[in-house]
Amino acid sequence: MFLKTSNKMSNKRRDFIKKTALLSLGGAAIPQFGMANSKDNNSNSKIITDLRPKVLFFDVNETLLDLTAMKKSVADALGGREDLLKLWFTTMLQYSLVSTVGRQYNDFGIIGAAALQMVAKNNGITLTEEDAKNSILGPIRSLPAHPEVKASLQALKDAGYKLISFTNSSNKGVKTQFENAGLTQYFDDRYSIEDIGKFKPHTDAYDWAARKSGLNPNECMLVAAHGWDIAGAIWANWRTAFISRPGAQLYPLADAPEINESNLKLIAEQLIKLK
Amino acid sequence: MFLKTSNKMSNKRRDFIKKTALLSLGGAAIPQFGMANSKDNNSNSKIITDLRPKVLFFDVNETLLDLTAMKKSVADALGGREDLLKLWFTTMLQYSLVSTVGRQYNDFGIIGAAALQMVAKNNGITLTEEDAKNSILGPIRSLPAHPEVKASLQALKDAGYKLISFTNSSNKGVKTQFENAGLTQYFDDRYSIEDIGKFKPHTDAYDWAARKSGLNPNECMLVAAHGWDIAGAIWANWRTAFISRPGAQLYPLADAPEINESNLKLIAEQLIKLK
């Protein structure tokens, strides 16, 4: 019932991540999952279930799509200040949640443009609302997939997995993104939090996606390249696979994901082995 | 019933802020507040009520206390990388909301330390969990008040205002902060979101503070130096006064605050004029 895998994480991140991923899967209520061996906390291994999740949900931006072109466009809008990109992206994520906890909703791209205006002003950069929007909304719709993505999605489909995209972008936005990146054919469905009006990682967003697909939370697995998305999914009792793309960090105060690899190919290989 | 004031904002921020502050005060339900003249959208003035709020709620960090010493300590922990401070602070705010929407709660300082570890790792800086905590939790407890704060709070008290602090810091944290900064005596009460377990700007936090003080939301005014705090308070139907300290920006997608000045002295002067 259990598969003991060697832990691929070699960096020190491991030091401050709790190693009780299975506990968060509602293990007590699901006898076949059981409990991780907590005595094993200081070893370099962990125990995961070898049962397949019933659906794989994929975050889109950065997880599947390469944001490089959008980052270049935004850096241009910031007068070449590439050093401000991470601050802009983090401010956008912060304000997506500011909106959600304030019972408001705007398109993710509109929030991104507002965040860009704030970062620009704080750095003495003049940027009109229209220029801010154009710098984001143009390129975000035509991003290419990361190089390993298509083959990995095809391999997962061939292995019998059902794939659903699950994004903070709008319905129209992700439809256009997938058409332009050539990803439409790989997915059984596309979910956008636009339908519920609460951005990930709100627990309600994961609950909604699970219910919409007719599953219990612990039958869902999120594949994502953002620590906050992984944390939110774990707190919603989902299973998780983290793609540790450059610049991505897990949240130290959340449990560890079940799978943690540097690209989707390596994650797919692990998932295909499950029964 | 109305006071027409000249608008003190001279920078271009004004261009993209909606000018319907009064609409957000629940004007329709409060006849004596009435409605702002929406035809006046392109002028350089706005209409505010001249009625006093029943309680002034003060955000603490940055609003009342000068964070310079903490920023220096955190920059030291980041190997002198002062350019990363804004990213760290924004990441802390982002993850405070990641926690809240994920139905989790940790002390704000603990979240700050976790965010600091994430920023450090993304920039190749080695930082232990203990060092991250010490760099924040030591100095944050002993920050001085901004220079104009004590006299302004005294002037508001002398004018008959009831003052309550309302912070994302813990109860113990703000008690220590106020003792060390010599602010305890100015406040009728201290509220911490620790009691409700949801960080500002969650609507529930403002609702809770209003209810705890026996007031309707539109009888409360928040004084804060953070755009997200002002936005959240407005969305919760509070009145608001923004202190535009250096590096602070209003959120372009929220209504404008009733008062917007560069320090607390100027805000107090306007508040004392109200009836």
mmCIF file with all atom_site columns, C-alpha atoms in Angstrom, chain A residues 11-13 16 86-87 90-91 93-95 97-104 106 110-111 114 117-118 121-122 126 129 201-204 207 227-228 231 235-236 247-253, chain B residues 12-13 16 86-87 90-91 93-95 97-104 106 110-111 114-115 117-118 121-122 126 129 201-204 207 227-228 231 235-236 247-253:
data_model
loop_
_atom_site.group_PDB
_atom_site.id
_atom_site.type_symbol
_atom_site.label_atom_id
_atom_site.label_alt_id
_atom_site.label_comp_id
_atom_site.label_asym_id
_atom_site.label_entity_id
_atom_site.label_seq_id
_atom_site.pdbx_PDB_ins_code
_atom_site.Cartn_x
_atom_site.Cartn_y
_atom_site.Cartn_z
_atom_site.occupancy
_atom_site.B_iso_or_equiv
_atom_site.pdbx_formal_charge
_atom_site.auth_seq_id
_atom_site.auth_comp_id
_atom_site.auth_asym_id
_atom_site.auth_atom_id
_atom_site.pdbx_PDB_model_num
ATOM 1  C CA . ASN A 1 11  ? 19.154  21.711 -0.564  1.00 0.00 ? 11  ASN A CA 1
ATOM 2  C CA . LYS A 1 12  ? 18.554  23.051 2.881   1.00 0.00 ? 12  LYS A CA 1
ATOM 3  C CA . ARG A 1 13  ? 14.919  23.877 2.222   1.00 0.00 ? 13  ARG A CA 1
ATOM 4  C CA . PHE A 1 16  ? 12.486  23.751 7.744   1.00 0.00 ? 16  PHE A CA 1
ATOM 5  C CA . LYS A 1 86  ? 9.664   39.937 -8.542  1.00 0.00 ? 86  LYS A CA 1
ATOM 6  C CA . LEU A 1 87  ? 8.283   42.794 -6.448  1.00 0.00 ? 87  LEU A CA 1
ATOM 7  C CA . THR A 1 90  ? 4.427   39.518 -5.536  1.00 0.00 ? 90  THR A CA 1
ATOM 8  C CA . THR A 1 91  ? 2.435   42.755 -5.261  1.00 0.00 ? 91  THR A CA 1
ATOM 9  C CA . LEU A 1 93  ? -0.446  38.202 -5.846  1.00 0.00 ? 93  LEU A CA 1
ATOM 10 C CA . GLN A 1 94  ? -0.818  40.188 -2.611  1.00 0.00 ? 94  GLN A CA 1
ATOM 11 C CA . TYR A 1 95  ? -3.537  42.373 -4.101  1.00 0.00 ? 95  TYR A CA 1
ATOM 12 C CA . LEU A 1 97  ? -5.847  38.272 -2.059  1.00 0.00 ? 97  LEU A CA 1
ATOM 13 C CA . VAL A 1 98  ? -6.508  41.791 -0.779  1.00 0.00 ? 98  VAL A CA 1
ATOM 14 C CA . SER A 1 99  ? -9.422  41.768 -3.225  1.00 0.00 ? 99  SER A CA 1
ATOM 15 C CA . THR A 1 100 ? -10.621 38.326 -2.201  1.00 0.00 ? 100 THR A CA 1
ATOM 16 C CA . VAL A 1 101 ? -10.578 38.964 1.563   1.00 0.00 ? 101 VAL A CA 1
ATOM 17 C CA . GLY A 1 102 ? -12.290 42.311 0.899   1.00 0.00 ? 102 GLY A CA 1
ATOM 18 C CA . ARG A 1 103 ? -15.106 40.512 -0.986  1.00 0.00 ? 103 ARG A CA 1
ATOM 19 C CA . GLN A 1 104 ? -14.099 42.151 -4.270  1.00 0.00 ? 104 GLN A CA 1
ATOM 20 C CA . ASN A 1 106 ? -11.237 41.993 -10.604 1.00 0.00 ? 106 ASN A CA 1
ATOM 21 C CA . ILE A 1 110 ? -6.321  44.124 -14.178 1.00 0.00 ? 110 ILE A CA 1
ATOM 22 C CA . ILE A 1 111 ? -4.969  43.565 -10.665 1.00 0.00 ? 111 ILE A CA 1
ATOM 23 C CA . ALA A 1 114 ? -2.800  48.112 -10.835 1.00 0.00 ? 114 ALA A CA 1
ATOM 24 C CA . GLN A 1 117 ? 1.286   51.162 -11.423 1.00 0.00 ? 117 GLN A CA 1
ATOM 25 C CA . MET A 1 118 ? 1.942   51.052 -7.672  1.00 0.00 ? 118 MET A CA 1
ATOM 26 C CA . LYS A 1 121 ? 5.097   55.104 -8.689  1.00 0.00 ? 121 LYS A CA 1
ATOM 27 C CA . ASN A 1 122 ? 7.141   53.939 -5.732  1.00 0.00 ? 122 ASN A CA 1
ATOM 28 C CA . THR A 1 126 ? 5.740   57.293 -14.959 1.00 0.00 ? 126 THR A CA 1
ATOM 29 C CA . GLU A 1 129 ? -2.982  52.836 -16.702 1.00 0.00 ? 129 GLU A CA 1
ATOM 30 C CA . PRO A 1 201 ? -5.173  29.881 -2.500  1.00 0.00 ? 201 PRO A CA 1
ATOM 31 C CA . HIS A 1 202 ? -8.589  30.473 -0.902  1.00 0.00 ? 202 HIS A CA 1
ATOM 32 C CA . THR A 1 203 ? -9.836  27.143 0.451   1.00 0.00 ? 203 THR A CA 1
ATOM 33 C CA . ASP A 1 204 ? -13.188 27.792 -1.227  1.00 0.00 ? 204 ASP A CA 1
ATOM 34 C CA . ASP A 1 207 ? -13.385 23.048 -2.569  1.00 0.00 ? 207 ASP A CA 1
ATOM 35 C CA . GLY A 1 227 ? 4.523   27.700 -2.940  1.00 0.00 ? 227 GLY A CA 1
ATOM 36 C CA . TRP A 1 228 ? 1.317   29.535 -1.998  1.00 0.00 ? 228 TRP A CA 1
ATOM 37 C CA . ALA A 1 231 ? 0.144   25.416 0.610   1.00 0.00 ? 231 ALA A CA 1
ATOM 38 C CA . TRP A 1 235 ? -4.729  23.076 3.599   1.00 0.00 ? 235 TRP A CA 1
ATOM 39 C CA . ALA A 1 236 ? -7.778  22.158 1.483   1.00 0.00 ? 236 ALA A CA 1
ATOM 40 C CA . GLY A 1 247 ? 12.627  31.568 -8.284  1.00 0.00 ? 247 GLY A CA 1
ATOM 41 C CA . ALA A 1 248 ? 9.896   29.349 -6.814  1.00 0.00 ? 248 ALA A CA 1
ATOM 42 C CA . GLN A 1 249 ? 9.919   28.576 -3.088  1.00 0.00 ? 249 GLN A CA 1
ATOM 43 C CA . LEU A 1 250 ? 7.738   26.412 -0.918  1.00 0.00 ? 250 LEU A CA 1
ATOM 44 C CA . TYR A 1 251 ? 6.146   28.130 2.084   1.00 0.00 ? 251 TYR A CA 1
ATOM 45 C CA . PRO A 1 252 ? 8.105   27.106 5.187   1.00 0.00 ? 252 PRO A CA 1
ATOM 46 C CA . LEU A 1 253 ? 4.994   27.125 7.413   1.00 0.00 ? 253 LEU A CA 1
ATOM 47 C CA . LYS B 1 12  ? -0.733  62.048 -10.687 1.00 0.00 ? 12  LYS B CA 1
ATOM 48 C CA . ARG B 1 13  ? -2.017  59.347 -8.366  1.00 0.00 ? 13  ARG B CA 1
ATOM 49 C CA . PHE B 1 16  ? -6.518  56.798 -11.519 1.00 0.00 ? 16  PHE B CA 1
ATOM 50 C CA . LYS B 1 86  ? 10.302  45.923 -0.123  1.00 0.00 ? 86  LYS B CA 1
ATOM 51 C CA . LEU B 1 87  ? 10.061  42.455 -1.658  1.00 0.00 ? 87  LEU B CA 1
ATOM 52 C CA . THR B 1 90  ? 5.356   42.483 0.388   1.00 0.00 ? 90  THR B CA 1
ATOM 53 C CA . THR B 1 91  ? 5.977   38.726 0.589   1.00 0.00 ? 91  THR B CA 1
ATOM 54 C CA . LEU B 1 93  ? 1.878   40.649 3.560   1.00 0.00 ? 93  LEU B CA 1
ATOM 55 C CA . GLN B 1 94  ? 1.089   38.224 0.740   1.00 0.00 ? 94  GLN B CA 1
ATOM 56 C CA . TYR B 1 95  ? 1.611   35.205 2.983   1.00 0.00 ? 95  TYR B CA 1
ATOM 57 C CA . LEU B 1 97  ? -3.310  36.562 3.422   1.00 0.00 ? 97  LEU B CA 1
ATOM 58 C CA . VAL B 1 98  ? -2.280  33.183 2.020   1.00 0.00 ? 98  VAL B CA 1
ATOM 59 C CA . SER B 1 99  ? -2.659  31.955 5.611   1.00 0.00 ? 99  SER B CA 1
ATOM 60 C CA . THR B 1 100 ? -5.982  33.689 6.150   1.00 0.00 ? 100 THR B CA 1
ATOM 61 C CA . VAL B 1 101 ? -7.633  32.447 2.944   1.00 0.00 ? 101 VAL B CA 1
ATOM 62 C CA . GLY B 1 102 ? -6.259  28.978 3.717   1.00 0.00 ? 102 GLY B CA 1
ATOM 63 C CA . ARG B 1 103 ? -7.964  29.073 7.148   1.00 0.00 ? 103 ARG B CA 1
ATOM 64 C CA . GLN B 1 104 ? -4.598  29.088 8.934   1.00 0.00 ? 104 GLN B CA 1
ATOM 65 C CA . ASN B 1 106 ? 0.437   32.234 12.543  1.00 0.00 ? 106 ASN B CA 1
ATOM 66 C CA . ILE B 1 110 ? 6.534   34.268 12.332  1.00 0.00 ? 110 ILE B CA 1
ATOM 67 C CA . ILE B 1 111 ? 5.083   34.770 8.851   1.00 0.00 ? 111 ILE B CA 1
ATOM 68 C CA . ALA B 1 114 ? 9.172   32.600 6.866   1.00 0.00 ? 114 ALA B CA 1
ATOM 69 C CA . ALA B 1 115 ? 8.875   35.203 4.095   1.00 0.00 ? 115 ALA B CA 1
ATOM 70 C CA . GLN B 1 117 ? 13.708  32.813 4.479   1.00 0.00 ? 117 GLN B CA 1
ATOM 71 C CA . MET B 1 118 ? 11.963  32.521 1.099   1.00 0.00 ? 118 MET B CA 1
ATOM 72 C CA . LYS B 1 121 ? 16.795  31.474 -0.634  1.00 0.00 ? 121 LYS B CA 1
ATOM 73 C CA . ASN B 1 122 ? 15.679  32.996 -3.922  1.00 0.00 ? 122 ASN B CA 1
ATOM 74 C CA . THR B 1 126 ? 21.921  31.473 3.648   1.00 0.00 ? 126 THR B CA 1
ATOM 75 C CA . GLU B 1 129 ? 15.088  30.061 10.755  1.00 0.00 ? 129 GLU B CA 1
ATOM 76 C CA . PRO B 1 201 ? -7.700  43.571 5.157   1.00 0.00 ? 201 PRO B CA 1
ATOM 77 C CA . HIS B 1 202 ? -10.220 40.719 5.609   1.00 0.00 ? 202 HIS B CA 1
ATOM 78 C CA . THR B 1 203 ? -13.680 42.267 5.885   1.00 0.00 ? 203 THR B CA 1
ATOM 79 C CA . ASP B 1 204 ? -14.335 40.114 8.944   1.00 0.00 ? 204 ASP B CA 1
ATOM 80 C CA . ASP B 1 207 ? -16.554 43.930 11.114  1.00 0.00 ? 207 ASP B CA 1
ATOM 81 C CA . GLY B 1 227 ? -3.092  51.135 0.666   1.00 0.00 ? 227 GLY B CA 1
ATOM 82 C CA . TRP B 1 228 ? -4.387  47.604 1.272   1.00 0.00 ? 228 TRP B CA 1
ATOM 83 C CA . ALA B 1 231 ? -8.964  49.538 0.644   1.00 0.00 ? 231 ALA B CA 1
ATOM 84 C CA . TRP B 1 235 ? -14.845 47.807 1.366   1.00 0.00 ? 235 TRP B CA 1
ATOM 85 C CA . ALA B 1 236 ? -16.025 47.120 4.942   1.00 0.00 ? 236 ALA B CA 1
ATOM 86 C CA . GLY B 1 247 ? 6.883   54.132 -0.227  1.00 0.00 ? 247 GLY B CA 1
ATOM 87 C CA . ALA B 1 248 ? 3.153   53.904 0.527   1.00 0.00 ? 248 ALA B CA 1
ATOM 88 C CA . GLN B 1 249 ? 0.669   53.736 -2.356  1.00 0.00 ? 249 GLN B CA 1
ATOM 89 C CA . LEU B 1 250 ? -3.087  53.652 -2.472  1.00 0.00 ? 250 LEU B CA 1
ATOM 90 C CA . TYR B 1 251 ? -4.633  50.749 -4.387  1.00 0.00 ? 251 TYR B CA 1
ATOM 91 C CA . PRO B 1 252 ? -5.800  52.067 -7.771  1.00 0.00 ? 252 PRO B CA 1
ATOM 92 C CA . LEU B 1 253 ? -8.815  49.720 -7.873  1.00 0.00 ? 253 LEU B CA 1
#
